Coordinates of N, CA and C in Angstrom, one line a residue:
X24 N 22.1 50.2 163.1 CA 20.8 50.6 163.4 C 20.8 52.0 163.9
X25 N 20.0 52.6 165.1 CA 20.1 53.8 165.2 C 21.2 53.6 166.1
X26 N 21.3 55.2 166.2 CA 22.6 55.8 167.1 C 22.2 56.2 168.9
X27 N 20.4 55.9 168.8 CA 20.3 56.4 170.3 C 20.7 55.1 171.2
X28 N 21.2 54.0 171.0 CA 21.7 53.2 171.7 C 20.8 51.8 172.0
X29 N 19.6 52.2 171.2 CA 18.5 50.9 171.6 C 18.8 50.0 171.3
X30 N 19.8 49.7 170.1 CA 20.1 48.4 169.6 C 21.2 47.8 170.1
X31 N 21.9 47.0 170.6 CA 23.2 46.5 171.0 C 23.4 45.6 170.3
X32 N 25.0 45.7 169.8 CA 25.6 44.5 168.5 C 25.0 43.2 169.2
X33 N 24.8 42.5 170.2 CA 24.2 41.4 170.3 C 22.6 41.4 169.9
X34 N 21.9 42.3 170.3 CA 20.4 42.3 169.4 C 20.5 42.6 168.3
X35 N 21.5 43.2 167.4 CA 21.4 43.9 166.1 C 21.7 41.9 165.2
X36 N 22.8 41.5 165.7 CA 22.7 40.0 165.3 C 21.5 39.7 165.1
X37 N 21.1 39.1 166.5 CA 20.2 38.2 166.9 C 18.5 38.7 166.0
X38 N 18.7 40.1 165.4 CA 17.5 40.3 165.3 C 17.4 39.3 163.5
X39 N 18.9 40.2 163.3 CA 19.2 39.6 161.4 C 19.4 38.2 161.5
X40 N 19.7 37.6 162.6 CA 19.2 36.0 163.0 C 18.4 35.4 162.5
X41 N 17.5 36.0 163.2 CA 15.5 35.7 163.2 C 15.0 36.7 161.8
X42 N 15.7 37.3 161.2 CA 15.0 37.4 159.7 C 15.3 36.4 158.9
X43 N 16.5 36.2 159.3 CA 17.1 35.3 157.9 C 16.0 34.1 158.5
X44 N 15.8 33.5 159.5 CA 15.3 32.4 160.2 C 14.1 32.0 159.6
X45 N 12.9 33.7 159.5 CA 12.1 33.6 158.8 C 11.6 33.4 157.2
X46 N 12.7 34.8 156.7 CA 12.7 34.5 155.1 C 12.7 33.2 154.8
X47 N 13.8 32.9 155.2 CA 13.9 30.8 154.8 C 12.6 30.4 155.0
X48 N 12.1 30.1 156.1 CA 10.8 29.4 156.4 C 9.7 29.7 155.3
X49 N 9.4 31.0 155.0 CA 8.4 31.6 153.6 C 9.0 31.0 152.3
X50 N 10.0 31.1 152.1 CA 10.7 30.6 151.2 C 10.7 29.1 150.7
X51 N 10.9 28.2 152.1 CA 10.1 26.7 152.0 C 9.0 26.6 151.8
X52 N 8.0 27.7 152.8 CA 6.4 27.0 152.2 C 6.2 27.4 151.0
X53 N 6.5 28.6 150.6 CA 6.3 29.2 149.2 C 7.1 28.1 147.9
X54 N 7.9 27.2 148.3 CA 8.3 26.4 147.5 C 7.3 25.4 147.6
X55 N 6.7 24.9 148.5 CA 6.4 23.7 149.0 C 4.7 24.1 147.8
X56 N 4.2 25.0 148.1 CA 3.4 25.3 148.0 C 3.2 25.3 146.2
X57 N 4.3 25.8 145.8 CA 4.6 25.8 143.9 C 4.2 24.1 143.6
X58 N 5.1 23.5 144.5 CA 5.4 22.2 144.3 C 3.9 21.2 144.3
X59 N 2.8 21.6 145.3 CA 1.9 21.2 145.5 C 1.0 21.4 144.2
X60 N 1.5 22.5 143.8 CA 0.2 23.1 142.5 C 0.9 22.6 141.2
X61 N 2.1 22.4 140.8 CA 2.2 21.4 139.9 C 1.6 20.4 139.4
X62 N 2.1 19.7 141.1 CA 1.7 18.2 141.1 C 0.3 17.8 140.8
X63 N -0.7 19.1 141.4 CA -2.1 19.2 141.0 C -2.2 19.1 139.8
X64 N -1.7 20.7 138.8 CA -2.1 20.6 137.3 C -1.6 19.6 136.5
X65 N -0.8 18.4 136.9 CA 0.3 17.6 136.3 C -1.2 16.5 136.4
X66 N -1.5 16.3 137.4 CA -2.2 15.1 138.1 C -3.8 15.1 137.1
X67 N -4.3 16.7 137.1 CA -5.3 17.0 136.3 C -4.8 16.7 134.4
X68 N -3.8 17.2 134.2 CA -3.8 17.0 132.8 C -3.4 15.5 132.8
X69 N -3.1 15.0 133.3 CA -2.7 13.1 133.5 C -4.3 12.8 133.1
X70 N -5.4 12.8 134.0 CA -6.4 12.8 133.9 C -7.2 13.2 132.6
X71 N -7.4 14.4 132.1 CA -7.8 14.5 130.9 C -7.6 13.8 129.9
X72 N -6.2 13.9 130.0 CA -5.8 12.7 128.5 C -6.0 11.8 128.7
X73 N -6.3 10.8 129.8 CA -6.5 9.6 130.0 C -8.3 8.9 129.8
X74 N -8.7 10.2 130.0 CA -10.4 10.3 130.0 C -10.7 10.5 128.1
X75 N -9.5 11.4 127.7 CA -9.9 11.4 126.1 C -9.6 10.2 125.5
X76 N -8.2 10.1 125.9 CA -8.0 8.4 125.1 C -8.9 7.0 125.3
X77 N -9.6 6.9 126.6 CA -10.5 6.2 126.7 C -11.5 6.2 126.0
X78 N -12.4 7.5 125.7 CA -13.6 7.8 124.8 C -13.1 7.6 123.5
X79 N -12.1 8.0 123.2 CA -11.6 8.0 121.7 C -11.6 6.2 121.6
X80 N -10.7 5.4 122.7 CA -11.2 3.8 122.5 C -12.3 3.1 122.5
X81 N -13.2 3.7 123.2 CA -14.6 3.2 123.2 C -15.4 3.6 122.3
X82 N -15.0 4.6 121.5 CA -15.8 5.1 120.4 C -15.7 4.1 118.9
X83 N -14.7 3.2 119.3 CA -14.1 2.5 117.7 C -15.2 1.4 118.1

């Protein structure tokens, strides 16, 4: 880090500690979150086709 002495090898750790700590965390919800919107558009197209194949059977 800098050279005027603010940082000390124990905070210079502890700080790349708590990033990595964070990244991860974003990284989960940002998974979590993909995961959610799948399951949504998966759940919606489940639904469509199930609403067409019904009309298409009640139509005969």
């Amino acid at each position: 880090m800098a050279d005027d002495g603010w940082y000390e090898d124990g905070d210079t750790v502890r700080e790349v500690d708590r990033a990595k700590r964070a990244a991860r965390a974003g990284v989960i919800a940002v998974t979590g979150l993909f995961g959610a919107v799948v399951i949504t558009v998966a759940a919606l197209a489940l639904a469509v086709v199930l609403a067409l194949a019904y009309a298409m059977a009640v139509m005969d």
